[in-house]
């Protein structure tokens, strides 16, 4: 199989509701030797370009519109000559950073993108933000969860545009139905698996 997953960690800030915090973000690039997709655009355009290399980037798939994931999205899209794709339910969150600057195409639940012979299915998982979207690659047994699911549980819901009950429902109905061995590549921190997070949640909020 020629498809591969490249990864880097970038550092910067996250700002919302008048608070700013230092954060480290994962960057994931999935593809073969000719084409790839990028998940999110955090902090460091050059770091992402280094992962892409000489390949054609066919899309930048945004998991959600918090500024640590999208602040450099327009610049990255221009550098890579790649379209920005986002769930429009996150329009208000996007506008906090980019105003009326548009992204290129909408992502809807169930959309499928293909790269390197692998299909990438968009799963709308609101809660961390209204348009939060995970991307499932069945062929690889991999889920790119953004900030919806981490090692240790659901993403944060203590700020504007978020809701704890909604994120729990999203995880329960959209993610915990995936195979237990599915590897979860998160927006921050270490990988986990669907099975590990389901077991951890059982008896707590599940």
PDB file of C-alpha atoms in Angstrom:
ATOM      1  CA  UNK A   1       0.000   0.000   0.000  1.00  0.00           C
ATOM      2  CA  UNK A   2       1.507   3.305  -1.074  1.00  0.00           C
ATOM      3  CA  UNK A   3      -0.613   5.493   1.167  1.00  0.00           C
ATOM      4  CA  UNK A   4       1.067   7.000   4.191  1.00  0.00           C
ATOM      5  CA  UNK A   5       0.313   9.294   7.108  1.00  0.00           C
ATOM      6  CA  UNK A   6       2.692  12.110   7.982  1.00  0.00           C
ATOM      7  CA  UNK A   7       2.524  13.990  11.272  1.00  0.00           C
ATOM      8  CA  UNK A   8       3.961  17.060  12.939  1.00  0.00           C
ATOM      9  CA  UNK A   9       3.263  19.052  16.092  1.00  0.00           C
ATOM     10  CA  UNK A  10       3.037  22.834  15.866  1.00  0.00           C
ATOM     11  CA  UNK A  11       2.906  25.360  18.697  1.00  0.00           C
ATOM     12  CA  UNK A  12       0.983  28.611  19.033  1.00  0.00           C
ATOM     13  CA  UNK A  13      -2.041  30.127  20.739  1.00  0.00           C
ATOM     14  CA  UNK A  14      -5.773  29.539  21.037  1.00  0.00           C
ATOM     15  CA  UNK A  15      -8.009  32.521  21.725  1.00  0.00           C
ATOM     16  CA  UNK A  16     -11.727  32.509  22.535  1.00  0.00           C
ATOM     17  CA  UNK A  17     -14.009  34.379  24.920  1.00  0.00           C
ATOM     18  CA  UNK A  18     -11.267  36.864  25.751  1.00  0.00           C
ATOM     19  CA  UNK A  19      -8.785  34.228  26.917  1.00  0.00           C
ATOM     20  CA  UNK A  20      -5.579  33.171  25.170  1.00  0.00           C
ATOM     21  CA  UNK A  21      -3.712  29.939  25.885  1.00  0.00           C
ATOM     22  CA  UNK A  22      -0.537  28.338  24.556  1.00  0.00           C
ATOM     23  CA  UNK A  23      -1.325  25.096  22.724  1.00  0.00           C
ATOM     24  CA  UNK A  24       0.372  22.364  20.731  1.00  0.00           C
ATOM     25  CA  UNK A  25      -1.593  21.110  17.721  1.00  0.00           C
ATOM     26  CA  UNK A  26      -1.215  17.952  15.670  1.00  0.00           C
ATOM     27  CA  UNK A  27      -0.991  18.263  11.903  1.00  0.00           C
ATOM     28  CA  UNK A  28      -1.906  15.204   9.840  1.00  0.00           C
ATOM     29  CA  UNK A  29      -1.212  14.735   6.126  1.00  0.00           C
ATOM     30  CA  UNK A  30      -2.631  11.648   4.398  1.00  0.00           C
ATOM     31  CA  UNK A  31      -1.803  10.547   0.876  1.00  0.00           C
ATOM     32  CA  UNK A  32       0.482   8.718  -1.499  1.00  0.00           C
ATOM     33  CA  UNK A  33       3.577   9.921  -3.355  1.00  0.00           C
ATOM     34  CA  UNK A  34       1.565  12.082  -5.755  1.00  0.00           C
ATOM     35  CA  UNK A  35      -1.383  13.539  -3.842  1.00  0.00           C
ATOM     36  CA  UNK A  36      -2.436  14.229  -0.282  1.00  0.00           C
ATOM     37  CA  UNK A  37      -4.956  15.935   1.966  1.00  0.00           C
ATOM     38  CA  UNK A  38      -4.160  18.043   5.029  1.00  0.00           C
ATOM     39  CA  UNK A  39      -6.254  17.986   8.195  1.00  0.00           C
ATOM     40  CA  UNK A  40      -6.411  21.496   9.721  1.00  0.00           C
ATOM     41  CA  UNK A  41      -3.997  24.421   9.389  1.00  0.00           C
ATOM     42  CA  UNK A  42      -2.505  25.250  12.779  1.00  0.00           C
ATOM     43  CA  UNK A  43       0.218  27.750  13.637  1.00  0.00           C
ATOM     44  CA  UNK A  44       2.969  26.992  11.125  1.00  0.00           C
ATOM     45  CA  UNK A  45       2.502  27.071   7.363  1.00  0.00           C
ATOM     46  CA  UNK A  46       6.060  25.932   6.647  1.00  0.00           C
ATOM     47  CA  UNK A  47       5.726  22.871   8.880  1.00  0.00           C
ATOM     48  CA  UNK A  48       2.685  21.754   6.901  1.00  0.00           C
ATOM     49  CA  UNK A  49       4.401  22.467   3.578  1.00  0.00           C
ATOM     50  CA  UNK A  50       7.325  20.333   4.708  1.00  0.00           C
ATOM     51  CA  UNK A  51       4.958  17.400   5.323  1.00  0.00           C
ATOM     52  CA  UNK A  52       3.301  17.842   1.947  1.00  0.00           C
ATOM     53  CA  UNK A  53       6.597  18.135   0.078  1.00  0.00           C
ATOM     54  CA  UNK A  54       6.312  18.079  -3.704  1.00  0.00           C
ATOM     55  CA  UNK A  55       2.911  16.409  -3.687  1.00  0.00           C
ATOM     56  CA  UNK A  56      -0.308  17.956  -4.931  1.00  0.00           C
ATOM     57  CA  UNK A  57      -2.562  18.831  -2.004  1.00  0.00           C
ATOM     58  CA  UNK A  58      -6.117  18.157  -3.172  1.00  0.00           C
ATOM     59  CA  UNK A  59      -7.792  19.603  -0.103  1.00  0.00           C
ATOM     60  CA  UNK A  60      -7.403  21.062   3.378  1.00  0.00           C
ATOM     61  CA  UNK A  61     -10.080  19.399   5.498  1.00  0.00           C
ATOM     62  CA  UNK A  62     -10.899  21.518   8.532  1.00  0.00           C
ATOM     63  CA  UNK A  63     -12.200  19.669  11.580  1.00  0.00           C
ATOM     64  CA  UNK A  64     -13.608  22.902  13.039  1.00  0.00           C
ATOM     65  CA  UNK A  65     -13.040  26.647  13.018  1.00  0.00           C
ATOM     66  CA  UNK A  66     -11.334  27.484  16.317  1.00  0.00           C
ATOM     67  CA  UNK A  67      -8.466  29.843  15.582  1.00  0.00           C
ATOM     68  CA  UNK A  68      -5.706  27.415  16.526  1.00  0.00           C
ATOM     69  CA  UNK A  69      -6.936  25.161  13.712  1.00  0.00           C
ATOM     70  CA  UNK A  70      -7.736  27.761  11.035  1.00  0.00           C
ATOM     71  CA  UNK A  71      -5.764  30.953  11.674  1.00  0.00           C
ATOM     72  CA  UNK A  72      -3.342  30.180   8.851  1.00  0.00           C
ATOM     73  CA  UNK A  73      -5.807  28.302   6.665  1.00  0.00           C
ATOM     74  CA  UNK A  74      -6.137  30.976   3.932  1.00  0.00           C
ATOM     75  CA  UNK A  75      -2.360  31.393   3.760  1.00  0.00           C
ATOM     76  CA  UNK A  76      -1.801  27.637   3.658  1.00  0.00           C
ATOM     77  CA  UNK A  77      -4.434  27.217   0.963  1.00  0.00           C
ATOM     78  CA  UNK A  78      -2.712  29.846  -1.157  1.00  0.00           C
ATOM     79  CA  UNK A  79       0.726  28.304  -0.658  1.00  0.00           C
ATOM     80  CA  UNK A  80      -0.475  24.803  -1.514  1.00  0.00           C
ATOM     81  CA  UNK A  81      -2.974  25.954  -4.165  1.00  0.00           C
ATOM     82  CA  UNK A  82      -5.510  23.746  -2.406  1.00  0.00           C
ATOM     83  CA  UNK A  83      -9.171  24.284  -1.535  1.00  0.00           C
ATOM     84  CA  UNK A  84     -10.308  24.875   2.045  1.00  0.00           C
ATOM     85  CA  UNK A  85     -13.223  22.690   3.072  1.00  0.00           C
ATOM     86  CA  UNK A  86     -15.312  23.209   6.218  1.00  0.00           C
ATOM     87  CA  UNK A  87     -18.728  22.424   7.632  1.00  0.00           C
ATOM     88  CA  UNK A  88     -20.744  25.670   7.290  1.00  0.00           C
ATOM     89  CA  UNK A  89     -22.283  25.134  10.724  1.00  0.00           C
ATOM     90  CA  UNK A  90     -19.020  26.655  11.979  1.00  0.00           C
ATOM     91  CA  UNK A  91     -19.506  29.876  10.021  1.00  0.00           C
ATOM     92  CA  UNK A  92     -19.863  32.067  13.143  1.00  0.00           C
ATOM     93  CA  UNK A  93     -16.752  30.554  14.703  1.00  0.00           C
ATOM     94  CA  UNK A  94     -14.800  31.037  11.457  1.00  0.00           C
ATOM     95  CA  UNK A  95     -15.884  34.675  11.310  1.00  0.00           C
ATOM     96  CA  UNK A  96     -14.292  35.341  14.700  1.00  0.00           C
ATOM     97  CA  UNK A  97     -10.916  34.877  12.997  1.00  0.00           C
ATOM     98  CA  UNK A  98     -11.529  35.589   9.324  1.00  0.00           C
ATOM     99  CA  UNK A  99     -14.600  37.818   9.148  1.00  0.00           C
ATOM    100  CA  UNK A 100     -16.321  37.536   5.784  1.00  0.00           C
ATOM    101  CA  UNK A 101     -13.353  35.870   4.085  1.00  0.00           C
ATOM    102  CA  UNK A 102     -14.827  32.728   2.519  1.00  0.00           C
ATOM    103  CA  UNK A 103     -13.584  29.171   2.553  1.00  0.00           C
ATOM    104  CA  UNK A 104     -13.775  27.272  -0.754  1.00  0.00           C
ATOM    105  CA  UNK A 105     -16.259  24.425  -0.320  1.00  0.00           C
ATOM    106  CA  UNK A 106     -18.678  23.146   2.284  1.00  0.00           C
ATOM    107  CA  UNK A 107     -18.345  19.783   3.982  1.00  0.00           C
ATOM    108  CA  UNK A 108     -21.537  17.920   4.847  1.00  0.00           C
ATOM    109  CA  UNK A 109     -22.102  14.795   6.902  1.00  0.00           C
ATOM    110  CA  UNK A 110     -21.504  11.741   4.742  1.00  0.00           C
ATOM    111  CA  UNK A 111     -19.319  13.459   2.157  1.00  0.00           C
ATOM    112  CA  UNK A 112     -16.539  11.207   0.874  1.00  0.00           C
ATOM    113  CA  UNK A 113     -13.143  12.387  -0.347  1.00  0.00           C
ATOM    114  CA  UNK A 114     -10.575  10.106  -1.969  1.00  0.00           C
ATOM    115  CA  UNK A 115      -6.802  10.236  -1.924  1.00  0.00           C
ATOM    116  CA  UNK A 116      -4.212   7.550  -2.565  1.00  0.00           C
ATOM    117  CA  UNK A 117      -6.890   4.915  -3.024  1.00  0.00           C
ATOM    118  CA  UNK A 118      -8.443   5.592   0.384  1.00  0.00           C
ATOM    119  CA  UNK A 119     -11.899   7.038   0.983  1.00  0.00           C
ATOM    120  CA  UNK A 120     -12.281   9.658   3.709  1.00  0.00           C
ATOM    121  CA  UNK A 121     -15.807   9.986   5.134  1.00  0.00           C
ATOM    122  CA  UNK A 122     -16.930  13.153   6.870  1.00  0.00           C
ATOM    123  CA  UNK A 123     -18.807  12.583  10.134  1.00  0.00           C
ATOM    124  CA  UNK A 124     -20.552  15.663  11.523  1.00  0.00           C
ATOM    125  CA  UNK A 125     -19.963  15.562  15.291  1.00  0.00           C
ATOM    126  CA  UNK A 126     -21.235  18.827  16.821  1.00  0.00           C
ATOM    127  CA  UNK A 127     -20.561  19.719  20.429  1.00  0.00           C
ATOM    128  CA  UNK A 128     -17.067  21.156  20.652  1.00  0.00           C
ATOM    129  CA  UNK A 129     -18.330  23.553  18.008  1.00  0.00           C
ATOM    130  CA  UNK A 130     -21.497  23.464  15.871  1.00  0.00           C
ATOM    131  CA  UNK A 131     -19.713  22.310  12.731  1.00  0.00           C
ATOM    132  CA  UNK A 132     -17.110  19.997  14.241  1.00  0.00           C
ATOM    133  CA  UNK A 133     -16.409  17.188  11.793  1.00  0.00           C
ATOM    134  CA  UNK A 134     -14.372  14.012  12.135  1.00  0.00           C
ATOM    135  CA  UNK A 135     -12.902  12.192   9.153  1.00  0.00           C
ATOM    136  CA  UNK A 136     -13.020   8.383   9.044  1.00  0.00           C
ATOM    137  CA  UNK A 137     -10.759   6.289   6.820  1.00  0.00           C
ATOM    138  CA  UNK A 138     -12.139   2.763   7.015  1.00  0.00           C
ATOM    139  CA  UNK A 139      -9.384   1.246   4.874  1.00  0.00           C
ATOM    140  CA  UNK A 140      -6.767   2.373   7.386  1.00  0.00           C
ATOM    141  CA  UNK A 141      -8.847   1.899  10.512  1.00  0.00           C
ATOM    142  CA  UNK A 142      -8.229   5.545  11.342  1.00  0.00           C
ATOM    143  CA  UNK A 143     -10.273   8.494  12.560  1.00  0.00           C
ATOM    144  CA  UNK A 144      -9.129  12.114  12.500  1.00  0.00           C
ATOM    145  CA  UNK A 145     -11.122  13.526  15.387  1.00  0.00           C
ATOM    146  CA  UNK A 146     -10.055  17.155  15.618  1.00  0.00           C
ATOM    147  CA  UNK A 147     -11.103  18.300  19.074  1.00  0.00           C
ATOM    148  CA  UNK A 148     -14.188  16.075  19.360  1.00  0.00           C
ATOM    149  CA  UNK A 149     -12.504  13.078  20.996  1.00  0.00           C
ATOM    150  CA  UNK A 150      -9.164  12.874  22.794  1.00  0.00           C
ATOM    151  CA  UNK A 151      -7.218  10.337  24.750  1.00  0.00           C
ATOM    152  CA  UNK A 152      -9.183  10.677  27.977  1.00  0.00           C
ATOM    153  CA  UNK A 153     -12.553  11.738  26.672  1.00  0.00           C
ATOM    154  CA  UNK A 154     -14.570  14.381  24.859  1.00  0.00           C
ATOM    155  CA  UNK A 155     -13.178  17.720  23.780  1.00  0.00           C
ATOM    156  CA  UNK A 156     -13.745  20.868  25.813  1.00  0.00           C
ATOM    157  CA  UNK A 157     -17.243  22.341  25.989  1.00  0.00           C
ATOM    158  CA  UNK A 158     -16.793  25.184  28.476  1.00  0.00           C
ATOM    159  CA  UNK A 159     -16.663  27.994  25.925  1.00  0.00           C
ATOM    160  CA  UNK A 160     -18.944  29.738  23.438  1.00  0.00           C
ATOM    161  CA  UNK A 161     -20.602  27.668  20.703  1.00  0.00           C
ATOM    162  CA  UNK A 162     -20.063  24.387  22.595  1.00  0.00           C
ATOM    163  CA  UNK A 163     -22.302  21.968  24.489  1.00  0.00           C
ATOM    164  CA  UNK A 164     -21.404  18.964  26.635  1.00  0.00           C
ATOM    165  CA  UNK A 165     -24.599  16.981  26.028  1.00  0.00           C
ATOM    166  CA  UNK A 166     -24.245  17.489  22.288  1.00  0.00           C
ATOM    167  CA  UNK A 167     -20.639  16.303  22.119  1.00  0.00           C
ATOM    168  CA  UNK A 168     -21.458  13.229  24.205  1.00  0.00           C
ATOM    169  CA  UNK A 169     -24.311  12.386  21.847  1.00  0.00           C
ATOM    170  CA  UNK A 170     -22.053  12.868  18.824  1.00  0.00           C
ATOM    171  CA  UNK A 171     -19.391  10.575  20.228  1.00  0.00           C
ATOM    172  CA  UNK A 172     -21.894   7.971  21.360  1.00  0.00           C
ATOM    173  CA  UNK A 173     -23.859   7.844  18.104  1.00  0.00           C
ATOM    174  CA  UNK A 174     -21.223   8.615  15.465  1.00  0.00           C
ATOM    175  CA  UNK A 175     -17.855   7.502  16.856  1.00  0.00           C
ATOM    176  CA  UNK A 176     -18.456   4.699  19.361  1.00  0.00           C
ATOM    177  CA  UNK A 177     -20.207   2.704  16.622  1.00  0.00           C
ATOM    178  CA  UNK A 178     -16.890   2.457  14.745  1.00  0.00           C
ATOM    179  CA  UNK A 179     -14.712  -0.651  15.213  1.00  0.00           C
ATOM    180  CA  UNK A 180     -13.033  -0.720  18.632  1.00  0.00           C
ATOM    181  CA  UNK A 181      -9.571  -1.015  17.095  1.00  0.00           C
ATOM    182  CA  UNK A 182      -9.988   2.240  15.118  1.00  0.00           C
ATOM    183  CA  UNK A 183      -7.009   4.501  15.858  1.00  0.00           C
ATOM    184  CA  UNK A 184      -8.030   8.040  16.783  1.00  0.00           C
ATOM    185  CA  UNK A 185      -5.643  10.723  15.541  1.00  0.00           C
ATOM    186  CA  UNK A 186      -6.514  13.770  17.624  1.00  0.00           C
ATOM    187  CA  UNK A 187      -6.135  17.511  17.214  1.00  0.00           C
ATOM    188  CA  UNK A 188      -3.990  17.720  20.346  1.00  0.00           C
ATOM    189  CA  UNK A 189      -2.017  15.115  22.257  1.00  0.00           C
ATOM    190  CA  UNK A 190      -1.527  11.394  21.791  1.00  0.00           C
ATOM    191  CA  UNK A 191      -3.423   8.880  19.685  1.00  0.00           C
ATOM    192  CA  UNK A 192      -6.020   6.650  21.283  1.00  0.00           C
ATOM    193  CA  UNK A 193      -8.539   4.055  20.069  1.00  0.00           C
ATOM    194  CA  UNK A 194     -12.302   3.967  19.922  1.00  0.00           C
ATOM    195  CA  UNK A 195     -12.306   0.904  22.168  1.00  0.00           C
ATOM    196  CA  UNK A 196     -10.152   2.518  24.858  1.00  0.00           C
ATOM    197  CA  UNK A 197     -12.285   5.657  24.967  1.00  0.00           C
ATOM    198  CA  UNK A 198     -15.549   3.704  24.989  1.00  0.00           C
ATOM    199  CA  UNK A 199     -14.294   1.607  27.916  1.00  0.00           C
ATOM    200  CA  UNK A 200     -13.180   4.721  29.775  1.00  0.00           C
ATOM    201  CA  UNK A 201     -16.537   6.413  29.256  1.00  0.00           C
ATOM    202  CA  UNK A 202     -18.605   3.436  30.360  1.00  0.00           C
ATOM    203  CA  UNK A 203     -20.038   4.079  33.800  1.00  0.00           C
ATOM    204  CA  UNK A 204     -18.980   7.718  33.616  1.00  0.00           C
ATOM    205  CA  UNK A 205     -20.932   9.596  30.943  1.00  0.00           C
ATOM    206  CA  UNK A 206     -21.758   6.623  28.703  1.00  0.00           C
TER     207      UNK A 206
END
